[in-house]
PDB file of C-alpha atoms in Angstrom:
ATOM      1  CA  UNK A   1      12.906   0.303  -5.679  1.00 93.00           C
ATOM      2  CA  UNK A   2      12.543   2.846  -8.633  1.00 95.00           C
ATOM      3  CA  UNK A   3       9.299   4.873  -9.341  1.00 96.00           C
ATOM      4  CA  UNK A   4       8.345   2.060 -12.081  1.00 96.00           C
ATOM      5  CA  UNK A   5       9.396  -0.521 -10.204  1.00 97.00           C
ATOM      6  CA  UNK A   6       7.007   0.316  -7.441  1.00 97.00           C
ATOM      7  CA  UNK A   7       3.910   0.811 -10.229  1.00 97.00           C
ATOM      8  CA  UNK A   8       5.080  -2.706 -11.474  1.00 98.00           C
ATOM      9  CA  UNK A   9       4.925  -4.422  -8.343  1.00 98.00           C
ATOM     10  CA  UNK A  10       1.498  -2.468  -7.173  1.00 98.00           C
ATOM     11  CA  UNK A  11       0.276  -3.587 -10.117  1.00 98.00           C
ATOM     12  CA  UNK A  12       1.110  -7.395  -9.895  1.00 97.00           C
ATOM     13  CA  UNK A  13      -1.807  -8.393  -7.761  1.00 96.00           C
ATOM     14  CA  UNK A  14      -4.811  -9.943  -9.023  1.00 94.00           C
ATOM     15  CA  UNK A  15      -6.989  -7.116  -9.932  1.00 95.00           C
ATOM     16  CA  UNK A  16      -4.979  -3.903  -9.363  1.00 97.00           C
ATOM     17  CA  UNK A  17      -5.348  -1.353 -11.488  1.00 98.00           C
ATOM     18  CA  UNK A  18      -3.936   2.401 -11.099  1.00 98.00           C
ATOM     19  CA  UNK A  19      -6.449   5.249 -11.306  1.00 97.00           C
ATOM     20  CA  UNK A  20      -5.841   8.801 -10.932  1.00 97.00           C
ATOM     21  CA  UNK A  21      -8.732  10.029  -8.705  1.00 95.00           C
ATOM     22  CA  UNK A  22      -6.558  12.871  -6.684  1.00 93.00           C
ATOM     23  CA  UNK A  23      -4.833  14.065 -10.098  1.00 93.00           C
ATOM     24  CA  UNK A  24      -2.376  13.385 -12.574  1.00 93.00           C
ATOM     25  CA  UNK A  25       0.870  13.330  -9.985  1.00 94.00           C
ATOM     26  CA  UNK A  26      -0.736  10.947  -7.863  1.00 95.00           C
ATOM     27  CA  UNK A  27      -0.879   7.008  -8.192  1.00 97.00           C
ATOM     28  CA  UNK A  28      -3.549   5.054  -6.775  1.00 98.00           C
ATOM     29  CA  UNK A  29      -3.591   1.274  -6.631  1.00 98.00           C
ATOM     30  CA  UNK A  30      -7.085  -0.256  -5.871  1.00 98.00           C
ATOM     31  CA  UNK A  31      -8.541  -3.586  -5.693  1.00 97.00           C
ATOM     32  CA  UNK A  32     -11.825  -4.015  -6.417  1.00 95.00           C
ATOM     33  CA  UNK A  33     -12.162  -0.149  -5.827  1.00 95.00           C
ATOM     34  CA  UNK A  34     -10.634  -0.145  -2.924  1.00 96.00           C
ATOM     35  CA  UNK A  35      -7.539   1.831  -2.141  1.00 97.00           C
ATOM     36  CA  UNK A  36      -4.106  -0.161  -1.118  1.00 97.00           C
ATOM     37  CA  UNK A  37      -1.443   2.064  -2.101  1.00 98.00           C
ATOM     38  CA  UNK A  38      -0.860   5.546  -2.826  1.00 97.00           C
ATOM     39  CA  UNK A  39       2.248   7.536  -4.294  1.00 96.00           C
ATOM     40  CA  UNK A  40       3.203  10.281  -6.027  1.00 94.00           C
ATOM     41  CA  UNK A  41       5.578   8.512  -7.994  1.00 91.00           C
ATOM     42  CA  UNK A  42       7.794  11.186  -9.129  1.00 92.00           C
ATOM     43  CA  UNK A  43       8.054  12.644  -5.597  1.00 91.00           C
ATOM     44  CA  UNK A  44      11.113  13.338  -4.157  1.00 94.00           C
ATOM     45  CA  UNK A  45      12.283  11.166  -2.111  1.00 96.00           C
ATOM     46  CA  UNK A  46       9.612   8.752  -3.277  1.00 96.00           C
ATOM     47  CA  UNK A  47       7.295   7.625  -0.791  1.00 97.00           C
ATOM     48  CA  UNK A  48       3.953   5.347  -0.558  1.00 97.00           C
ATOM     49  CA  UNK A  49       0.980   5.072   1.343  1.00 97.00           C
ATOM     50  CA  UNK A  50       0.213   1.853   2.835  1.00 97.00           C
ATOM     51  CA  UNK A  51      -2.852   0.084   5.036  1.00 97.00           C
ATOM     52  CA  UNK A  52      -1.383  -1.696   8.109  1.00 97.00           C
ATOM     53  CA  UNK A  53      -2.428  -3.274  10.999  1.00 95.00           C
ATOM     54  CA  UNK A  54      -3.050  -0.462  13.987  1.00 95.00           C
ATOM     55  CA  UNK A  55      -0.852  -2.228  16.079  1.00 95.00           C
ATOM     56  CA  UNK A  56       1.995  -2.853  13.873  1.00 95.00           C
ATOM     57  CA  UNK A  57       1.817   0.096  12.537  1.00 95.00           C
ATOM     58  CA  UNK A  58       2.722   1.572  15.372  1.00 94.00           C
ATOM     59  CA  UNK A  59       5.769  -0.444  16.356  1.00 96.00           C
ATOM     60  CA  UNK A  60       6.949  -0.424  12.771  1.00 96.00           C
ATOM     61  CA  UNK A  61       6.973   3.591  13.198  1.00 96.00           C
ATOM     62  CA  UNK A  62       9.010   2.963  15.983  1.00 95.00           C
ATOM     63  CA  UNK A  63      11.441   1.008  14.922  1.00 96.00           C
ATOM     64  CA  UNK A  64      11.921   2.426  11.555  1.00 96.00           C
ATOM     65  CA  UNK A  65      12.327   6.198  11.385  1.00 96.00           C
ATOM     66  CA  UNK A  66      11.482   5.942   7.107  1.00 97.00           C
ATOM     67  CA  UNK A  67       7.977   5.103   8.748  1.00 97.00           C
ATOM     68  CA  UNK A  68       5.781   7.463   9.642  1.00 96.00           C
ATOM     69  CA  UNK A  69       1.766   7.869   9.977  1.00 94.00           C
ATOM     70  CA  UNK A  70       0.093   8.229   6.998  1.00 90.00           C
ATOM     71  CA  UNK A  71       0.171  11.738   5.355  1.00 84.00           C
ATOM     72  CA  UNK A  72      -3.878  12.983   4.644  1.00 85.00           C
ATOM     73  CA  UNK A  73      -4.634   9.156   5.564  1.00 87.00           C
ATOM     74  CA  UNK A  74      -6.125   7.685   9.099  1.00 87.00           C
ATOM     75  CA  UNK A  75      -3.292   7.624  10.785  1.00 87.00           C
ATOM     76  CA  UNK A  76      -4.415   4.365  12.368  1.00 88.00           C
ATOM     77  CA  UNK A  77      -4.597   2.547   9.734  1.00 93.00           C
ATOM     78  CA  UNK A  78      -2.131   3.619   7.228  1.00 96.00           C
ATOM     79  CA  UNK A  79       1.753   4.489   7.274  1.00 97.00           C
ATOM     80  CA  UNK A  80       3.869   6.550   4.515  1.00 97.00           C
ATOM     81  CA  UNK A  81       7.214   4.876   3.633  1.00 98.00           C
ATOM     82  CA  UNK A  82       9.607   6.209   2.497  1.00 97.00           C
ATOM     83  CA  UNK A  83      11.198   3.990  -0.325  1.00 97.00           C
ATOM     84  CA  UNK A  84      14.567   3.901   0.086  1.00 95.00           C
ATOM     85  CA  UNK A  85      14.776   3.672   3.562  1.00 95.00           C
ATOM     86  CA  UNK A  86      13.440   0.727   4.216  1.00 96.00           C
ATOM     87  CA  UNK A  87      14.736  -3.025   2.806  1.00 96.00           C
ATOM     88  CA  UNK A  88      13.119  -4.116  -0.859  1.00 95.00           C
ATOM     89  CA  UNK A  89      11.889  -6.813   0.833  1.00 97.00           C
ATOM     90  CA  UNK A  90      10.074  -5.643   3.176  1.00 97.00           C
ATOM     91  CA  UNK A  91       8.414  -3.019   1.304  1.00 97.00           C
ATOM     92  CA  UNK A  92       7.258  -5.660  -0.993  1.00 98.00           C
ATOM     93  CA  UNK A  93       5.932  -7.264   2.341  1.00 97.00           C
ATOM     94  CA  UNK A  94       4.324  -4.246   2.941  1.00 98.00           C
ATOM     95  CA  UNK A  95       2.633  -3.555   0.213  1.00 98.00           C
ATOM     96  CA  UNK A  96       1.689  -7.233   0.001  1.00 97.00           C
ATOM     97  CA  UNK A  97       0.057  -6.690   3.206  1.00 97.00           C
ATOM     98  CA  UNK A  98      -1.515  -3.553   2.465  1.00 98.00           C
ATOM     99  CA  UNK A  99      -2.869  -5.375  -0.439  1.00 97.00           C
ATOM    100  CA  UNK A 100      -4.264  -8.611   1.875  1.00 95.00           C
ATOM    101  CA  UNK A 101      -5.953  -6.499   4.324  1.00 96.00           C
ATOM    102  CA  UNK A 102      -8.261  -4.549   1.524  1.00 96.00           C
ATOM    103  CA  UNK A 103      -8.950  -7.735  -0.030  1.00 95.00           C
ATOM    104  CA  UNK A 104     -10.010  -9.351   3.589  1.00 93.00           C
ATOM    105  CA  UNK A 105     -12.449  -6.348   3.884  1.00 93.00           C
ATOM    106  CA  UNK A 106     -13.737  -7.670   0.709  1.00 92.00           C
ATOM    107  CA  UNK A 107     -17.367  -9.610   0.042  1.00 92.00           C
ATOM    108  CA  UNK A 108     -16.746 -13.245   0.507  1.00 90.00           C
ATOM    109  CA  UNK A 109     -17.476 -13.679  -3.020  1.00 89.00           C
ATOM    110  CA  UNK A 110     -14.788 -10.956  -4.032  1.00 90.00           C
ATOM    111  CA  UNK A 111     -11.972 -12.652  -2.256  1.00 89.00           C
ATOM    112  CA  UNK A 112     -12.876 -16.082  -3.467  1.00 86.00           C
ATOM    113  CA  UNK A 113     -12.943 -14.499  -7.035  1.00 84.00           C
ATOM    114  CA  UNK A 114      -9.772 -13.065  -6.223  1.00 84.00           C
ATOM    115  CA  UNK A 115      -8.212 -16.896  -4.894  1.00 75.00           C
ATOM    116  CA  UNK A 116      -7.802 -15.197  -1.837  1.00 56.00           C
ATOM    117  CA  UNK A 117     -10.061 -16.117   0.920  1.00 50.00           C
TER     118      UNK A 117
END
């Protein structure tokens, strides 16, 4: 996945939008003001910052060594990927999941807005 291709998909979701809040060489994909993803998308290699599930984050660190606990994140909830060392598809997944689990924090009446409850 390039650098754009990564923004695209980030910014697929209902509601994303990319903001800037850490500077200009940073990406940062929110929902509803909420954080989901974070990259510095023309880092090299390119990596991005995902929420995860504390216990699968740590058996995906495990199993994957282009998974590691989230740089300057909580490293129990979050995991840095690098791009190209994981599958397209399941970075997709991940993000996609990154992206479900900020939206399940959400108000009730946020997700529902969102078709997402």
């Amino acid at each position: 996945m390039t650098p754009a291709e990564l923004r695209a998909f980030c910014l697929s979701f209902n509601a994303a939008v990319e903001e800037f809040p850490f500077g200009a060489e940073t990406s940062v994909f929110k929902v509803l003001g909420k954080m989901f993803a974070l990259s510095a998308l023309d880092g090299r290699p390119l990596t991005v910052n995902l929420k995860c599930e504390p216990e699968l984050a740590v058996r995906l660190r495990a199993e994957h060594p282009a998974i590691t606990p989230g740089w300057h994140m909580n490293k129990r909830h979050w995991n840095t990927v690098t791009v190209d060392g994981v599958p397209a598809r399941m970075l997709r997944e991940l993000i996609e999941d990154s992206y479900d689990l900020v939206v399940a924090g959400l108000p009730r009446a946020d997700r529902l807005r969102l078709d997402r409850p």
